[in-house]
Amino acid sequence: MLNNVPKKWLFWILITIISALLFAISSTAISIYLYGNNSYQKADAAIVLGAAVWGEEPSPVFRERINHAINLYKNGAISKIIFTGGVGEINEPAEAVVGKHYATARGVKATDILIETQSRTTYQNLKNAIEVVDTNEKFTKFLIISDPLHLKRAVLMARNLGIDAYPSPTPSTRYRSFNSQMEFLIRETYFYFIYLVFKI
């Protein structure tokens, strides 16, 4: 009987650890989902996080981010747009360049657009964007534009970089179905924990 006591304690310790992990993961996933409902509508400039391009055109995901930035600009919520993103595939233009061309074709003044064309990750998007701003302009408050489920991690990164950043989720997104949203949420939850641990 006494020999079974350590095994029982080990079992309950294991159950407790697993339960704590599941609670941490599920609560974080819920907070990521809810955070995407927050939206701030006025700042000095918007940082548009990069996404894939299809040849000379933005992918549907990137297009929605650009459209949201254009709407904010035309409504007077921001005065400048900062497009981010480097080259994804060989022989394709940088994501930021595609974003700029798309926006200027729809009425945004080229002088009101800044770009950085070297980044490949969300962290690099933000770090390079603020370096461009420091070189060219003196802004204090920024909207971060991306898909709703991406914003909790992105805004946390921005604030850790010293950016006075606020979320501005795209009102429409390619991730509309339950399956696509769950896949995105699972991926974002994973990368959120990775960032918390490794700051990358």
mmCIF file of C-alpha atoms in Angstrom:
data_model
loop_
_atom_site.group_PDB
_atom_site.id
_atom_site.type_symbol
_atom_site.label_atom_id
_atom_site.label_comp_id
_atom_site.label_asym_id
_atom_site.label_seq_id
_atom_site.Cartn_x
_atom_site.Cartn_y
_atom_site.Cartn_z
ATOM 1 C CA MET A 1 0.000 0.000 0.000
ATOM 2 C CA LEU A 2 2.760 2.441 0.952
ATOM 3 C CA ASN A 3 4.607 1.638 -2.252
ATOM 4 C CA ASN A 4 1.650 2.998 -4.231
ATOM 5 C CA VAL A 5 1.656 6.407 -2.571
ATOM 6 C CA PRO A 6 4.523 7.947 -4.592
ATOM 7 C CA LYS A 7 2.909 6.769 -7.839
ATOM 8 C CA LYS A 8 -0.399 8.346 -6.892
ATOM 9 C CA TRP A 9 1.302 11.627 -6.040
ATOM 10 C CA LEU A 10 3.215 11.519 -9.329
ATOM 11 C CA PHE A 11 -0.039 10.945 -11.195
ATOM 12 C CA TRP A 12 -1.751 13.931 -9.558
ATOM 13 C CA ILE A 13 1.276 16.155 -10.057
ATOM 14 C CA LEU A 14 1.264 15.219 -13.737
ATOM 15 C CA ILE A 15 -2.468 15.912 -14.003
ATOM 16 C CA THR A 16 -1.994 19.284 -12.295
ATOM 17 C CA ILE A 17 0.811 20.265 -14.670
ATOM 18 C CA ILE A 18 -1.158 19.219 -17.734
ATOM 19 C CA SER A 19 -4.246 21.071 -16.496
ATOM 20 C CA ALA A 20 -2.217 24.220 -15.855
ATOM 21 C CA LEU A 21 -0.707 24.055 -19.341
ATOM 22 C CA LEU A 22 -4.094 23.550 -20.971
ATOM 23 C CA PHE A 23 -5.516 26.462 -18.988
ATOM 24 C CA ALA A 24 -2.622 28.724 -19.985
ATOM 25 C CA ILE A 25 -2.950 27.788 -23.656
ATOM 26 C CA SER A 26 -6.731 28.131 -23.788
ATOM 27 C CA SER A 27 -6.811 31.427 -21.852
ATOM 28 C CA THR A 28 -4.105 32.862 -24.107
ATOM 29 C CA ALA A 29 -5.983 31.754 -27.229
ATOM 30 C CA ILE A 30 -9.155 33.414 -25.930
ATOM 31 C CA SER A 31 -7.295 36.641 -25.147
ATOM 32 C CA ILE A 32 -5.794 36.656 -28.662
ATOM 33 C CA TYR A 33 -9.261 36.209 -30.153
ATOM 34 C CA LEU A 34 -10.821 38.944 -28.023
ATOM 35 C CA TYR A 35 -7.937 41.356 -28.533
ATOM 36 C CA GLY A 36 -8.657 41.370 -32.260
ATOM 37 C CA ASN A 37 -11.948 43.117 -31.502
ATOM 38 C CA ASN A 38 -10.117 46.181 -30.158
ATOM 39 C CA SER A 39 -9.707 49.020 -32.611
ATOM 40 C CA TYR A 40 -8.171 52.466 -32.253
ATOM 41 C CA GLN A 41 -9.031 54.871 -35.024
ATOM 42 C CA LYS A 42 -6.628 57.810 -34.821
ATOM 43 C CA ALA A 43 -2.830 58.140 -34.754
ATOM 44 C CA ASP A 44 0.030 59.884 -36.514
ATOM 45 C CA ALA A 45 0.682 56.981 -38.843
ATOM 46 C CA ALA A 46 -0.203 53.366 -39.562
ATOM 47 C CA ILE A 47 2.279 50.528 -39.871
ATOM 48 C CA VAL A 48 0.921 47.957 -42.318
ATOM 49 C CA LEU A 49 2.407 44.544 -41.609
ATOM 50 C CA GLY A 50 3.629 42.754 -44.704
ATOM 51 C CA ALA A 51 2.021 39.737 -46.318
ATOM 52 C CA ALA A 52 2.470 37.750 -49.500
ATOM 53 C CA VAL A 53 2.275 39.283 -52.948
ATOM 54 C CA TRP A 54 1.184 37.555 -56.138
ATOM 55 C CA GLY A 55 3.436 38.909 -58.822
ATOM 56 C CA GLU A 56 2.806 42.662 -58.958
ATOM 57 C CA GLU A 57 -0.409 42.452 -56.924
ATOM 58 C CA PRO A 58 -1.033 42.034 -53.193
ATOM 59 C CA SER A 59 -2.456 38.721 -52.032
ATOM 60 C CA PRO A 60 -6.032 38.847 -50.654
ATOM 61 C CA VAL A 61 -4.670 39.024 -47.091
ATOM 62 C CA PHE A 62 -2.292 41.885 -47.894
ATOM 63 C CA ARG A 63 -4.908 43.673 -50.009
ATOM 64 C CA GLU A 64 -7.310 43.873 -47.054
ATOM 65 C CA ARG A 65 -4.585 45.357 -44.869
ATOM 66 C CA ILE A 66 -3.751 47.967 -47.506
ATOM 67 C CA ASN A 67 -7.420 48.816 -48.095
ATOM 68 C CA HIS A 68 -7.898 49.363 -44.374
ATOM 69 C CA ALA A 69 -4.906 51.725 -44.282
ATOM 70 C CA ILE A 70 -6.239 53.626 -47.298
ATOM 71 C CA ASN A 71 -9.631 54.063 -45.643
ATOM 72 C CA LEU A 72 -8.049 55.359 -42.437
ATOM 73 C CA TYR A 73 -5.915 57.775 -44.471
ATOM 74 C CA LYS A 74 -8.837 59.108 -46.494
ATOM 75 C CA ASN A 75 -10.935 59.508 -43.350
ATOM 76 C CA GLY A 76 -8.200 61.585 -41.715
ATOM 77 C CA ALA A 77 -7.433 59.073 -38.976
ATOM 78 C CA ILE A 78 -3.764 58.921 -40.027
ATOM 79 C CA SER A 79 -1.510 61.205 -42.041
ATOM 80 C CA LYS A 80 1.121 58.691 -43.136
ATOM 81 C CA ILE A 81 1.226 55.002 -44.088
ATOM 82 C CA ILE A 82 4.292 52.838 -43.524
ATOM 83 C CA PHE A 83 4.371 49.706 -45.648
ATOM 84 C CA THR A 84 6.620 46.873 -44.537
ATOM 85 C CA GLY A 85 7.868 43.652 -46.073
ATOM 86 C CA GLY A 86 10.736 42.438 -48.194
ATOM 87 C CA VAL A 87 10.999 40.030 -51.111
ATOM 88 C CA GLY A 88 9.181 36.746 -50.542
ATOM 89 C CA GLU A 89 9.980 34.968 -53.793
ATOM 90 C CA ILE A 90 12.748 35.517 -56.310
ATOM 91 C CA ASN A 91 11.736 37.837 -59.164
ATOM 92 C CA GLU A 92 8.881 39.315 -57.154
ATOM 93 C CA PRO A 93 8.916 42.925 -55.933
ATOM 94 C CA ALA A 94 9.136 43.620 -52.223
ATOM 95 C CA GLU A 95 5.826 43.492 -50.371
ATOM 96 C CA ALA A 96 6.170 47.121 -49.278
ATOM 97 C CA VAL A 97 6.712 48.273 -52.869
ATOM 98 C CA VAL A 98 3.563 46.452 -54.006
ATOM 99 C CA GLY A 99 1.675 48.021 -51.109
ATOM 100 C CA LYS A 100 2.860 51.506 -52.082
ATOM 101 C CA HIS A 101 1.912 51.072 -55.751
ATOM 102 C CA TYR A 102 -1.529 49.753 -54.799
ATOM 103 C CA ALA A 103 -2.158 52.659 -52.416
ATOM 104 C CA THR A 104 -0.945 55.429 -54.730
ATOM 105 C CA ALA A 105 -3.135 54.038 -57.523
ATOM 106 C CA ARG A 106 -6.080 54.585 -55.161
ATOM 107 C CA GLY A 107 -5.389 58.159 -54.217
ATOM 108 C CA VAL A 108 -2.782 58.082 -51.449
ATOM 109 C CA LYS A 109 -0.060 60.660 -52.012
ATOM 110 C CA ALA A 110 3.340 59.087 -52.574
ATOM 111 C CA THR A 111 4.814 61.679 -50.188
ATOM 112 C CA ASP A 112 2.570 60.314 -47.433
ATOM 113 C CA ILE A 113 3.990 56.787 -47.765
ATOM 114 C CA LEU A 114 7.139 55.367 -46.200
ATOM 115 C CA ILE A 115 8.452 51.889 -46.943
ATOM 116 C CA GLU A 116 10.981 49.400 -45.671
ATOM 117 C CA THR A 117 11.865 46.499 -47.956
ATOM 118 C CA GLN A 118 14.150 44.205 -45.952
ATOM 119 C CA SER A 119 11.950 42.501 -43.356
ATOM 120 C CA ARG A 120 10.745 38.908 -43.467
ATOM 121 C CA THR A 121 9.007 38.528 -40.091
ATOM 122 C CA THR A 122 6.539 40.500 -37.973
ATOM 123 C CA TYR A 123 9.286 41.560 -35.563
ATOM 124 C CA GLN A 124 11.452 42.769 -38.441
ATOM 125 C CA ASN A 125 8.438 44.578 -39.984
ATOM 126 C CA LEU A 126 8.075 46.627 -36.824
ATOM 127 C CA LYS A 127 11.746 47.146 -36.044
ATOM 128 C CA ASN A 128 12.561 48.295 -39.577
ATOM 129 C CA ALA A 129 9.443 50.458 -39.788
ATOM 130 C CA ILE A 130 10.366 52.472 -36.723
ATOM 131 C CA GLU A 131 13.925 52.902 -38.021
ATOM 132 C CA VAL A 132 12.519 54.370 -41.246
ATOM 133 C CA VAL A 133 10.303 56.683 -39.217
ATOM 134 C CA ASP A 134 13.200 57.845 -37.042
ATOM 135 C CA THR A 135 15.135 58.709 -40.199
ATOM 136 C CA ASN A 136 12.331 60.559 -41.980
ATOM 137 C CA GLU A 137 9.625 61.738 -39.595
ATOM 138 C CA LYS A 138 8.895 62.367 -35.948
ATOM 139 C CA PHE A 139 5.688 60.556 -35.045
ATOM 140 C CA THR A 140 4.577 59.506 -31.592
ATOM 141 C CA LYS A 141 1.506 57.300 -32.002
ATOM 142 C CA PHE A 142 1.001 54.406 -34.413
ATOM 143 C CA LEU A 143 -1.761 52.087 -35.502
ATOM 144 C CA ILE A 144 -0.663 48.537 -36.300
ATOM 145 C CA ILE A 145 -2.689 47.137 -39.185
ATOM 146 C CA SER A 146 -3.058 43.409 -39.622
ATOM 147 C CA ASP A 147 -5.610 40.604 -39.367
ATOM 148 C CA PRO A 148 -7.463 40.576 -36.028
ATOM 149 C CA LEU A 149 -5.875 37.389 -34.691
ATOM 150 C CA HIS A 150 -2.377 38.650 -35.478
ATOM 151 C CA LEU A 151 -2.595 41.860 -33.493
ATOM 152 C CA LYS A 152 -2.056 40.836 -29.866
ATOM 153 C CA ARG A 153 1.410 39.502 -30.657
ATOM 154 C CA ALA A 154 2.212 42.319 -33.085
ATOM 155 C CA VAL A 155 1.236 45.120 -30.693
ATOM 156 C CA LEU A 156 3.164 43.463 -27.852
ATOM 157 C CA MET A 157 6.243 43.329 -30.081
ATOM 158 C CA ALA A 158 5.791 46.954 -31.081
ATOM 159 C CA ARG A 159 5.479 48.162 -27.510
ATOM 160 C CA ASN A 160 8.533 46.148 -26.488
ATOM 161 C CA LEU A 161 10.388 48.019 -29.241
ATOM 162 C CA GLY A 162 9.361 51.300 -27.636
ATOM 163 C CA ILE A 163 6.584 52.096 -30.121
ATOM 164 C CA ASP A 164 3.424 53.749 -28.815
ATOM 165 C CA ALA A 165 1.296 51.258 -30.746
ATOM 166 C CA TYR A 166 -2.399 50.419 -30.891
ATOM 167 C CA PRO A 167 -4.322 47.744 -32.790
ATOM 168 C CA SER A 168 -6.306 48.488 -35.922
ATOM 169 C CA PRO A 169 -7.631 45.170 -37.247
ATOM 170 C CA THR A 170 -8.808 44.756 -40.811
ATOM 171 C CA PRO A 171 -12.622 44.834 -40.833
ATOM 172 C CA SER A 172 -12.646 42.056 -43.405
ATOM 173 C CA THR A 173 -10.340 39.070 -43.572
ATOM 174 C CA ARG A 174 -9.695 36.001 -45.675
ATOM 175 C CA TYR A 175 -9.936 33.911 -42.503
ATOM 176 C CA ARG A 176 -13.725 33.773 -42.346
ATOM 177 C CA SER A 177 -14.583 30.096 -41.985
ATOM 178 C CA PHE A 178 -14.417 28.386 -38.604
ATOM 179 C CA ASN A 179 -11.650 26.045 -39.768
ATOM 180 C CA SER A 180 -9.461 28.813 -41.175
ATOM 181 C CA GLN A 181 -9.920 30.941 -38.048
ATOM 182 C CA MET A 182 -9.072 28.038 -35.760
ATOM 183 C CA GLU A 183 -5.972 27.216 -37.786
ATOM 184 C CA PHE A 184 -4.854 30.843 -37.621
ATOM 185 C CA LEU A 185 -5.647 31.058 -33.896
ATOM 186 C CA ILE A 186 -3.679 27.897 -33.092
ATOM 187 C CA ARG A 187 -0.704 29.190 -35.067
ATOM 188 C CA GLU A 188 -0.849 32.620 -33.429
ATOM 189 C CA THR A 189 -1.117 31.105 -29.947
ATOM 190 C CA TYR A 190 1.992 29.030 -30.636
ATOM 191 C CA PHE A 191 3.968 32.012 -31.962
ATOM 192 C CA TYR A 192 2.765 34.178 -29.055
ATOM 193 C CA PHE A 193 4.319 31.747 -26.569
ATOM 194 C CA ILE A 194 7.462 31.515 -28.698
ATOM 195 C CA TYR A 195 7.772 35.288 -28.569
ATOM 196 C CA LEU A 196 7.228 35.412 -24.811
ATOM 197 C CA VAL A 197 10.039 32.910 -24.300
ATOM 198 C CA PHE A 198 12.567 33.840 -26.981
ATOM 199 C CA LYS A 199 11.541 37.449 -27.878
ATOM 200 C CA ILE A 200 11.721 36.694 -31.601
#
